[in-house]
Short mmCIF file of C-alpha atoms and ligand atoms in Angstrom, two decimals:
data_model
loop_
_atom_site.label_atom_id
_atom_site.label_comp_id
_atom_site.label_asym_id
_atom_site.label_seq_id
_atom_site.Cartn_x
_atom_site.Cartn_y
_atom_site.Cartn_z
CA MET M 1011 0.00 0.00 0.00
CA ARG M 1012 1.28 3.48 -0.86
CA PRO M 1013 2.56 5.23 2.26
CA VAL M 1014 0.67 8.34 3.30
CA TYR M 1015 2.82 11.22 4.54
CA LEU M 1016 0.97 13.70 6.72
CA ASP M 1017 3.95 15.02 8.68
CA ASN M 1018 5.03 17.93 6.54
CA ASN M 1019 5.64 20.24 9.51
CA ALA M 1020 8.49 17.88 10.42
CA THR M 1021 9.93 18.07 6.93
CA THR M 1022 8.85 18.01 3.29
CA ARG M 1023 9.83 15.96 0.25
CA VAL M 1024 12.55 17.73 -1.73
CA ASP M 1025 11.13 18.80 -5.08
CA PRO M 1026 12.94 16.94 -7.91
CA ALA M 1027 13.47 20.29 -9.66
CA VAL M 1028 15.31 21.46 -6.54
CA VAL M 1029 17.58 18.41 -6.62
CA ALA M 1030 18.26 19.00 -10.34
CA ALA M 1031 19.20 22.62 -9.64
CA MET M 1032 21.59 21.60 -6.85
CA LEU M 1033 23.45 18.78 -8.59
CA PRO M 1034 25.81 20.83 -10.80
CA TYR M 1035 27.06 22.63 -7.70
CA PHE M 1036 28.58 19.42 -6.34
CA THR M 1037 30.64 18.18 -9.27
CA GLU M 1038 30.77 20.87 -11.94
CA HIS M 1039 30.57 24.29 -10.31
CA TYR M 1040 32.32 23.29 -7.12
CA GLY M 1041 34.38 26.45 -6.71
CA ASN M 1042 34.50 28.38 -3.47
CA PRO M 1043 32.41 31.54 -3.86
CA SER M 1044 35.22 33.51 -2.19
CA SER M 1045 37.79 32.45 -4.83
CA ALA M 1046 38.98 35.13 -7.20
CA HIS M 1047 39.78 32.66 -10.01
CA ALA M 1048 37.36 31.33 -12.61
CA PHE M 1049 36.02 28.54 -10.43
CA GLY M 1050 34.60 30.99 -7.90
CA GLY M 1051 32.39 32.86 -10.35
CA PRO M 1052 29.57 30.35 -10.96
CA SER M 1053 29.21 29.66 -7.23
CA ARG M 1054 29.11 33.37 -6.47
CA GLN M 1055 26.54 33.97 -9.20
CA ALA M 1056 24.39 31.09 -7.96
CA MET M 1057 24.43 32.42 -4.40
CA LYS M 1058 23.39 35.83 -5.65
CA ALA M 1059 20.47 34.38 -7.62
CA ALA M 1060 19.37 32.29 -4.62
CA ARG M 1061 19.50 35.34 -2.36
CA GLU M 1062 17.14 37.15 -4.74
CA GLN M 1063 14.79 34.16 -4.88
CA VAL M 1064 14.57 33.86 -1.09
CA ALA M 1065 14.20 37.64 -0.69
CA ALA M 1066 11.29 37.55 -3.13
CA LEU M 1067 9.55 34.78 -1.18
CA ALA M 1068 9.79 36.87 2.00
CA GLY M 1069 8.80 40.12 0.31
CA ALA M 1070 12.11 41.65 1.42
CA GLY M 1071 13.01 44.95 -0.18
CA PHE M 1072 16.66 44.04 -0.86
CA SER M 1073 18.38 40.72 -1.50
CA ASP M 1074 21.27 41.67 0.81
CA GLU M 1075 18.78 41.44 3.67
CA ILE M 1076 19.00 37.65 3.35
CA LEU M 1077 21.71 35.90 5.37
CA PHE M 1078 22.10 32.18 4.65
CA THR M 1079 22.45 29.86 7.65
CA SER M 1080 22.40 26.14 8.42
CA GLY M 1081 18.65 26.17 9.12
CA GLY M 1082 15.90 27.48 11.33
CA THR M 1083 17.68 26.69 14.58
CA GLU M 1084 20.77 28.67 13.67
CA SER M 1085 18.67 31.55 12.37
CA ASP M 1086 16.74 31.71 15.65
CA ASN M 1087 19.92 31.55 17.75
CA THR M 1088 21.59 34.22 15.64
CA ALA M 1089 18.58 36.50 15.88
CA ILE M 1090 18.19 36.38 19.64
CA ARG M 1091 21.89 36.80 20.40
CA ALA M 1092 22.18 39.58 17.81
CA GLY M 1093 19.11 41.29 19.26
CA LEU M 1094 20.75 41.31 22.69
CA ALA M 1095 24.04 42.57 21.26
CA ALA M 1096 22.23 45.35 19.39
CA ASN M 1097 20.64 46.62 22.59
CA PRO M 1098 23.42 46.76 25.19
CA GLY M 1099 22.18 47.96 28.55
CA ARG M 1100 18.92 46.04 28.20
CA ASP M 1101 18.69 42.52 29.54
CA GLU M 1102 15.12 41.32 29.11
CA VAL M 1103 13.80 38.98 26.44
CA VAL M 1104 10.13 38.41 25.59
CA VAL M 1105 9.03 35.17 23.92
CA SER M 1106 5.78 33.22 23.74
CA ALA M 1107 5.44 30.08 25.85
CA VAL M 1108 4.86 28.06 22.66
CA GLU M 1109 8.02 28.89 20.72
CA HIS M 1110 10.02 26.10 19.12
CA PRO M 1111 12.89 24.71 21.24
CA ALA M 1112 15.24 26.55 18.86
CA VAL M 1113 14.12 29.70 20.69
CA LEU M 1114 13.08 28.40 24.12
CA ALA M 1115 16.23 26.37 24.81
CA LEU M 1116 18.48 29.34 24.06
CA VAL M 1117 16.40 31.70 26.18
CA ARG M 1118 16.49 29.23 29.10
CA LEU M 1119 20.23 28.84 28.65
CA LEU M 1120 20.83 32.60 28.76
CA GLU M 1121 18.51 32.87 31.73
CA GLY M 1122 20.37 30.07 33.52
CA GLU M 1123 23.64 31.92 32.93
CA GLY M 1124 22.09 34.94 34.63
CA ARG M 1125 22.50 37.03 31.48
CA ILE M 1126 18.85 37.82 30.87
CA LYS M 1127 15.44 37.98 32.48
CA ALA M 1128 12.96 36.12 30.30
CA HIS M 1129 9.22 36.70 29.93
CA PHE M 1130 7.30 33.67 28.61
CA ILE M 1131 3.99 35.05 27.38
CA PRO M 1132 1.15 32.56 27.82
CA VAL M 1133 -1.39 31.61 25.19
CA LEU M 1134 -5.14 31.31 25.61
CA PRO M 1135 -6.95 27.99 25.12
CA CYS M 1136 -7.50 28.93 21.45
CA GLY M 1137 -3.71 28.93 21.05
CA CYS M 1138 -3.67 32.71 20.52
CA LEU M 1139 -1.19 34.92 22.33
CA ASP M 1140 -2.38 36.64 25.50
CA ARG M 1141 -2.07 40.20 24.19
CA GLU M 1142 -2.56 41.82 27.59
CA ARG M 1143 0.30 39.86 29.11
CA TYR M 1144 2.40 40.67 26.05
CA ARG M 1145 1.83 44.40 26.40
CA ALA M 1146 2.48 44.22 30.14
CA ALA M 1147 5.88 42.58 29.54
CA LEU M 1148 7.07 45.26 27.11
CA SER M 1149 9.24 47.96 28.68
CA PRO M 1150 12.41 49.91 27.92
CA ARG M 1151 14.31 47.07 29.61
CA VAL M 1152 13.43 44.63 26.79
CA ALA M 1153 16.26 44.05 24.32
CA VAL M 1154 14.59 41.54 22.03
CA VAL M 1155 11.16 40.08 21.40
CA SER M 1156 10.84 36.76 19.58
CA ILE M 1157 7.34 35.59 18.68
CA MET M 1158 6.78 32.92 16.04
CA TRP M 1159 4.78 33.61 12.89
CA ALA M 1160 2.96 30.29 13.16
CA ASN M 1161 3.10 27.49 15.67
CA ASN M 1162 4.49 24.18 14.45
CA GLU M 1163 2.14 22.00 16.53
CA THR M 1164 -1.21 23.73 16.07
CA GLY M 1165 -0.61 25.94 13.04
CA VAL M 1166 -2.00 28.95 14.96
CA VAL M 1167 -0.79 32.18 13.36
CA PHE M 1168 0.28 35.12 15.54
CA PRO M 1169 -0.30 38.74 14.48
CA VAL M 1170 3.43 39.40 14.23
CA GLU M 1171 3.18 42.64 12.30
CA ALA M 1172 1.12 44.26 15.06
CA LEU M 1173 3.27 42.67 17.76
CA ALA M 1174 6.38 44.07 16.05
CA GLU M 1175 4.91 47.59 16.10
CA GLU M 1176 4.31 47.31 19.84
CA ALA M 1177 7.85 46.00 20.45
CA LYS M 1178 9.37 48.80 18.37
CA ALA M 1179 7.46 51.36 20.44
CA VAL M 1180 9.61 50.42 23.45
CA GLY M 1181 12.79 50.22 21.37
CA ALA M 1182 13.08 46.42 21.36
CA VAL M 1183 14.40 44.38 18.42
CA PHE M 1184 11.63 42.21 16.96
CA HIS M 1185 12.37 38.71 15.63
CA THR M 1186 9.90 36.17 14.29
CA ASP M 1187 10.42 32.48 13.64
CA ALA M 1188 8.62 32.01 10.32
CA VAL M 1189 10.00 28.51 9.71
CA GLN M 1190 6.51 26.98 9.39
CA ALA M 1191 5.00 29.94 7.58
CA ALA M 1192 7.50 30.62 4.80
CA GLY M 1193 6.24 29.06 1.59
CA ARG M 1194 2.78 28.44 3.10
CA GLU M 1195 1.61 31.95 3.91
CA PRO M 1196 2.33 35.15 2.03
CA ILE M 1197 5.08 37.10 3.81
CA GLU M 1198 5.56 40.76 2.99
CA LEU M 1199 8.44 42.24 4.92
CA GLY M 1200 8.74 45.47 3.01
CA GLY M 1201 7.31 48.20 5.23
CA SER M 1202 6.84 45.96 8.27
CA ALA M 1203 8.41 46.64 11.66
CA ILE M 1204 9.97 43.16 11.78
CA ASP M 1205 13.77 43.36 12.14
CA LEU M 1206 14.69 39.68 11.86
CA LEU M 1207 12.85 36.64 10.43
CA SER M 1208 13.89 32.98 10.36
CA MET M 1209 13.23 30.52 7.52
CA SER M 1210 14.25 26.93 6.81
CA ALA M 1211 14.47 25.34 3.35
CA HIS M 1212 13.37 21.85 4.32
CA LYS M 1213 9.87 22.97 5.29
CA LEU M 1214 9.21 24.18 1.74
CA HIS M 1215 10.44 21.27 -0.39
CA GLY M 1216 14.08 22.36 -0.22
CA PRO M 1217 17.09 20.56 1.29
CA LYS M 1218 17.76 20.06 4.99
CA GLY M 1219 20.56 21.93 6.72
CA VAL M 1220 20.06 25.30 5.04
CA GLY M 1221 18.02 28.27 6.14
CA ALA M 1222 18.02 32.02 6.14
CA LEU M 1223 17.69 34.96 8.45
CA TYR M 1224 16.15 38.11 7.05
CA VAL M 1225 18.05 41.04 8.55
CA ARG M 1226 16.42 44.41 7.96
CA ARG M 1227 18.76 46.79 6.17
CA GLY M 1228 20.64 48.97 8.59
CA PHE M 1229 20.49 46.42 11.41
CA LYS M 1230 24.07 45.77 12.62
CA LEU M 1231 24.09 42.01 13.09
CA ALA M 1232 26.72 40.49 15.38
CA PRO M 1233 27.72 37.13 13.87
CA LEU M 1234 26.88 33.95 15.78
CA ILE M 1235 29.72 32.09 14.08
CA ALA M 1236 33.03 33.93 14.11
CA GLY M 1237 35.31 33.17 11.20
CA GLY M 1238 35.93 34.42 7.68
CA ARG M 1239 34.13 37.35 6.14
CA GLN M 1240 31.51 35.28 4.31
CA GLU M 1241 27.93 36.56 4.16
CA ARG M 1242 29.22 40.14 4.41
CA ALA M 1243 31.04 39.29 7.62
CA ARG M 1244 27.81 38.19 9.29
CA ARG M 1245 28.54 34.43 9.33
CA GLY M 1246 31.93 32.76 9.11
CA GLY M 1247 32.41 29.51 7.16
CA THR M 1248 32.46 28.43 3.53
CA GLU M 1249 28.93 28.60 2.24
CA ASN M 1250 26.77 25.52 1.57
CA VAL M 1251 26.49 26.44 -2.10
CA PRO M 1252 24.39 23.45 -3.30
CA GLY M 1253 22.08 23.85 -0.30
CA VAL M 1254 21.68 27.56 -0.89
CA VAL M 1255 20.96 26.94 -4.58
CA GLY M 1256 18.35 24.37 -3.57
CA PHE M 1257 16.75 26.81 -1.12
CA GLY M 1258 16.63 29.45 -3.84
CA LYS M 1259 15.00 27.06 -6.29
CA ALA M 1260 12.48 25.90 -3.66
CA ALA M 1261 11.57 29.54 -2.94
CA GLU M 1262 11.28 30.30 -6.65
CA ILE M 1263 8.89 27.37 -7.13
CA ALA M 1264 6.82 28.13 -4.02
CA ALA M 1265 6.27 31.88 -4.50
CA PRO M 1266 4.00 32.01 -7.57
CA ARG M 1267 1.90 28.99 -6.56
CA LEU M 1268 1.64 29.81 -2.85
CA ARG M 1269 -1.95 31.07 -2.80
CA GLY M 1270 -3.23 28.23 -4.98
CA ASP M 1271 -1.42 25.60 -2.91
CA ALA M 1272 -2.70 27.16 0.30
CA ALA M 1273 -6.30 27.04 -0.92
CA ARG M 1274 -5.95 23.41 -1.99
CA MET M 1275 -4.31 22.35 1.28
CA ARG M 1276 -6.94 24.22 3.28
CA ALA M 1277 -9.75 22.41 1.46
CA LEU M 1278 -8.12 19.02 2.07
CA ARG M 1279 -7.35 19.88 5.69
CA ASP M 1280 -10.92 21.07 6.30
CA ARG M 1281 -12.31 17.87 4.77
CA LEU M 1282 -10.08 15.84 7.08
CA GLU M 1283 -11.20 17.81 10.13
CA SER M 1284 -14.91 17.77 9.43
CA GLY M 1285 -14.73 14.10 8.46
CA LEU M 1286 -12.97 13.14 11.69
CA VAL M 1287 -15.06 15.28 13.99
CA GLY M 1288 -18.21 14.00 12.25
CA ARG M 1289 -17.22 10.34 12.53
CA ILE M 1290 -15.48 10.22 15.91
CA ARG M 1291 -17.20 11.27 19.12
CA HIS M 1292 -15.28 13.52 21.48
CA ALA M 1293 -12.74 14.69 18.97
CA ALA M 1294 -11.82 18.37 18.80
CA VAL M 1295 -9.59 20.49 16.62
CA LEU M 1296 -7.18 22.66 18.59
CA GLY M 1297 -7.03 26.31 17.63
CA ALA M 1298 -10.10 25.91 15.40
CA SER M 1299 -11.34 29.40 16.23
CA ALA M 1300 -7.96 31.03 15.60
CA GLU M 1301 -6.28 31.97 12.35
CA ARG M 1302 -4.21 28.95 11.33
CA LEU M 1303 -1.80 27.82 8.65
CA PRO M 1304 -3.73 26.12 5.85
CA ASN M 1305 -1.87 22.81 6.17
CA THR M 1306 -1.92 22.01 9.90
CA SER M 1307 -4.45 20.28 12.11
CA ALA M 1308 -3.94 19.19 15.72
CA ILE M 1309 -6.76 16.99 16.98
CA VAL M 1310 -7.47 15.70 20.47
CA PHE M 1311 -9.30 12.42 20.80
CA ALA M 1312 -10.61 12.24 24.36
CA ASP M 1313 -9.53 9.23 26.41
CA VAL M 1314 -6.93 7.98 23.96
CA GLU M 1315 -3.30 8.86 23.87
CA ALA M 1316 -2.20 10.55 20.70
CA GLU M 1317 0.99 8.48 20.77
CA ALA M 1318 -1.05 5.26 20.62
CA ILE M 1319 -3.07 6.56 17.69
CA ALA M 1320 0.07 7.59 15.82
CA ALA M 1321 1.61 4.15 16.38
CA LEU M 1322 -1.45 2.36 14.97
CA LEU M 1323 -1.65 4.77 12.04
CA ALA M 1324 2.02 4.04 11.31
CA ARG M 1325 1.17 0.32 11.06
CA GLU M 1326 -1.26 1.24 8.31
CA GLY M 1327 1.39 3.24 6.50
CA ILE M 1328 0.09 6.65 7.59
CA ALA M 1329 2.76 8.97 9.02
CA VAL M 1330 1.62 11.67 11.45
CA SER M 1331 3.18 13.29 14.47
CA THR M 1332 2.05 14.00 17.98
CA GLY M 1333 4.03 17.21 18.38
CA ALA M 1334 7.35 18.56 17.26
CA ALA M 1335 9.36 15.74 15.67
CA CYS M 1336 12.23 16.23 18.12
CA SER M 1337 10.05 15.40 21.11
CA ALA M 1338 7.88 12.67 19.56
CA GLY M 1339 8.26 9.36 21.33
CA SER M 1340 9.39 10.99 24.54
CA GLN M 1341 5.91 10.75 26.11
CA ALA M 1342 6.69 14.11 27.71
CA PRO M 1343 3.65 16.35 27.43
CA SER M 1344 4.00 18.91 24.68
CA HIS M 1345 4.80 22.37 26.07
CA VAL M 1346 2.46 23.83 23.46
CA LEU M 1347 -0.52 21.77 24.60
CA GLU M 1348 0.32 22.45 28.24
CA ALA M 1349 0.48 26.18 27.54
CA MET M 1350 -2.98 26.06 25.97
CA ALA M 1351 -4.24 24.88 29.36
CA ILE M 1352 -6.73 22.35 28.07
CA PRO M 1353 -6.17 19.52 30.56
CA MET M 1354 -7.53 16.85 28.21
CA ALA M 1355 -5.14 17.93 25.48
CA ALA M 1356 -2.17 18.06 27.83
CA LYS M 1357 -3.07 14.64 29.20
CA PHE M 1358 -3.71 12.72 26.00
CA GLY M 1359 -1.81 14.83 23.50
CA ALA M 1360 -2.97 15.77 20.06
CA VAL M 1361 -2.42 14.08 16.75
CA ARG M 1362 -0.84 16.49 14.31
CA PHE M 1363 -1.71 16.11 10.66
CA SER M 1364 0.34 18.37 8.42
CA LEU M 1365 -0.17 18.53 4.68
CA SER M 1366 1.94 19.79 1.81
CA ARG M 1367 1.29 20.70 -1.80
CA ASP M 1368 1.94 16.99 -2.57
CA SER M 1369 -0.99 15.87 -0.39
CA ASP M 1370 -4.09 14.66 -2.22
CA ASP M 1371 -7.62 13.37 -1.73
CA ASP M 1372 -6.39 9.82 -1.46
CA ASP M 1373 -4.24 10.72 1.57
CA ILE M 1374 -7.26 12.24 3.29
CA ASP M 1375 -9.49 9.27 2.43
CA ARG M 1376 -6.95 6.86 3.88
CA ALA M 1377 -6.76 8.82 7.15
CA LEU M 1378 -10.55 9.14 7.31
CA SER M 1379 -11.08 5.44 6.81
CA ALA M 1380 -8.38 4.30 9.29
CA LEU M 1381 -8.95 6.61 12.25
CA PRO M 1382 -12.48 5.86 13.48
CA ASP M 1383 -11.62 2.20 13.92
CA ILE M 1384 -8.27 2.90 15.58
CA VAL M 1385 -9.84 5.32 18.09
CA ALA M 1386 -12.72 2.92 18.80
CA ARG M 1387 -10.30 0.03 19.41
CA LEU M 1388 -8.22 2.11 21.80
CA ARG M 1389 -11.27 3.41 23.63
CA ASP M 1390 -12.57 -0.14 24.07
CA ARG M 1391 -9.57 -1.07 26.17
CA PRO M 1392 -10.95 -1.83 29.64
CA ALA M 1393 -8.46 0.42 31.46
CA ARG M 1394 -9.91 3.51 29.81
CA ALA M 1395 -12.65 5.10 31.86
CA ALA M 1396 -14.93 7.11 29.62
CA THR M 1397 -14.45 10.78 30.36
CA GLY M 1398 -15.50 12.00 26.98
CA GLU M 1399 -18.15 14.29 28.32
CA THR M 1400 -15.61 16.18 30.42
CA ALA M 1401 -13.35 16.38 27.41
CA LEU M 1402 -16.06 17.85 25.29
CA ARG M 1403 -16.74 20.57 27.83
CA GLU M 1404 -13.03 21.38 28.01
CA VAL M 1405 -12.48 21.72 24.32
CA ALA M 1406 -15.80 23.28 23.43
CA TYR M 1407 -14.38 26.76 23.73
CA VAL M 1408 -11.08 26.38 21.87
C1 PLP E 1574 8.84 26.72 14.28
C2 PLP E 1574 10.16 26.07 14.04
N1 PLP E 1574 11.29 26.76 14.29
C3 PLP E 1574 12.50 26.24 14.08
C4 PLP E 1574 12.65 24.95 13.61
C5 PLP E 1574 14.02 24.42 13.41
O1 PLP E 1574 14.38 24.45 12.03
P1 PLP E 1574 15.58 23.56 11.49
O2 PLP E 1574 15.11 22.15 11.51
O3 PLP E 1574 15.82 24.05 10.08
O4 PLP E 1574 16.75 23.81 12.37
C6 PLP E 1574 11.51 24.18 13.34
C7 PLP E 1574 11.63 22.79 12.88
O5 PLP E 1574 10.80 21.96 13.14
C8 PLP E 1574 10.23 24.76 13.56
O6 PLP E 1574 9.12 24.09 13.33
#
């Protein structure tokens, strides 16, 4: 049976056209972009073209605002440390409680070292940011604010443009982790108050291990990686030329078809959600009332552990996740679900279905036909006391 891949927030299939664009940069145009001789030229040209392609995807005004990195994690780390360096004399950092570990782990590390005071802004049960708590945390002591564009577990989108305006009003640097949004949602940085924005190629059908940080023109970025003067002295190390070329190609492919792909994914995702909620009692979509990415759905099935559902789906060749890929299998409750403060979700977890432009009706049909039986089998286990009614009350307002 054909495997069904519904875990595109973990990573996406590399587009064959991306692979084809990358290949010559391994064996033919293998020169170092910093070399003055003839071998350097094609690599340099290719990096320039890729920078323009990625800038266009992000709606950046200038291609030199794009700094290539090794991925979303490095972009996030660079942004937060550079934000602190750009605002000496301030030592507070504001993040949401549902950021990716690429942000949260660094913030906790800096806090543990006594270098910063961190504010973790809670979310409401809908997954939306608590705007009052956000405003209350902003002060002239805040060096950097980092709030994600869209959450990787629920797909909930944050109003980052408005949040950036508020952060700028107190003189803070504003960074957003747009790793899940880039290529799925239109991003228009020109004219926005966002200073720094992270992207990662492998979430948009590009290669793994390459990403970018948008750095608003005029922002003096302290490098995370000290070394040579690559990337206009903002990141040391010989560039990953094939990876960068692949990222550029992936961005070039995604940009013109973004709205069409989003509409198609949304229709498939909505069919999956209404089909599951219609067929399975006590199932609820997290963040359903909030603005969400078109490809993501996190569903709680009362009284059954999401991990158990995912394991049985895997046996039927259907790949889903129960949270961020890095924490799947750990059984540790997801910090995102805990932050949403829906006890049933924190207790049983949520199954995350994430689609891509490759997803089709057949994938949705397979999930719709497998899940009701899997959930019923798990609920029939004698150890499970039926608490579905409680669950329904808890999730009714999300
Ligand atoms: C929201 C978010 N930020 C950052 C990352 C890390 O990106 P990368 O895997 O490119 O380091 C991920 C990856 O899952 C993510 O979902």
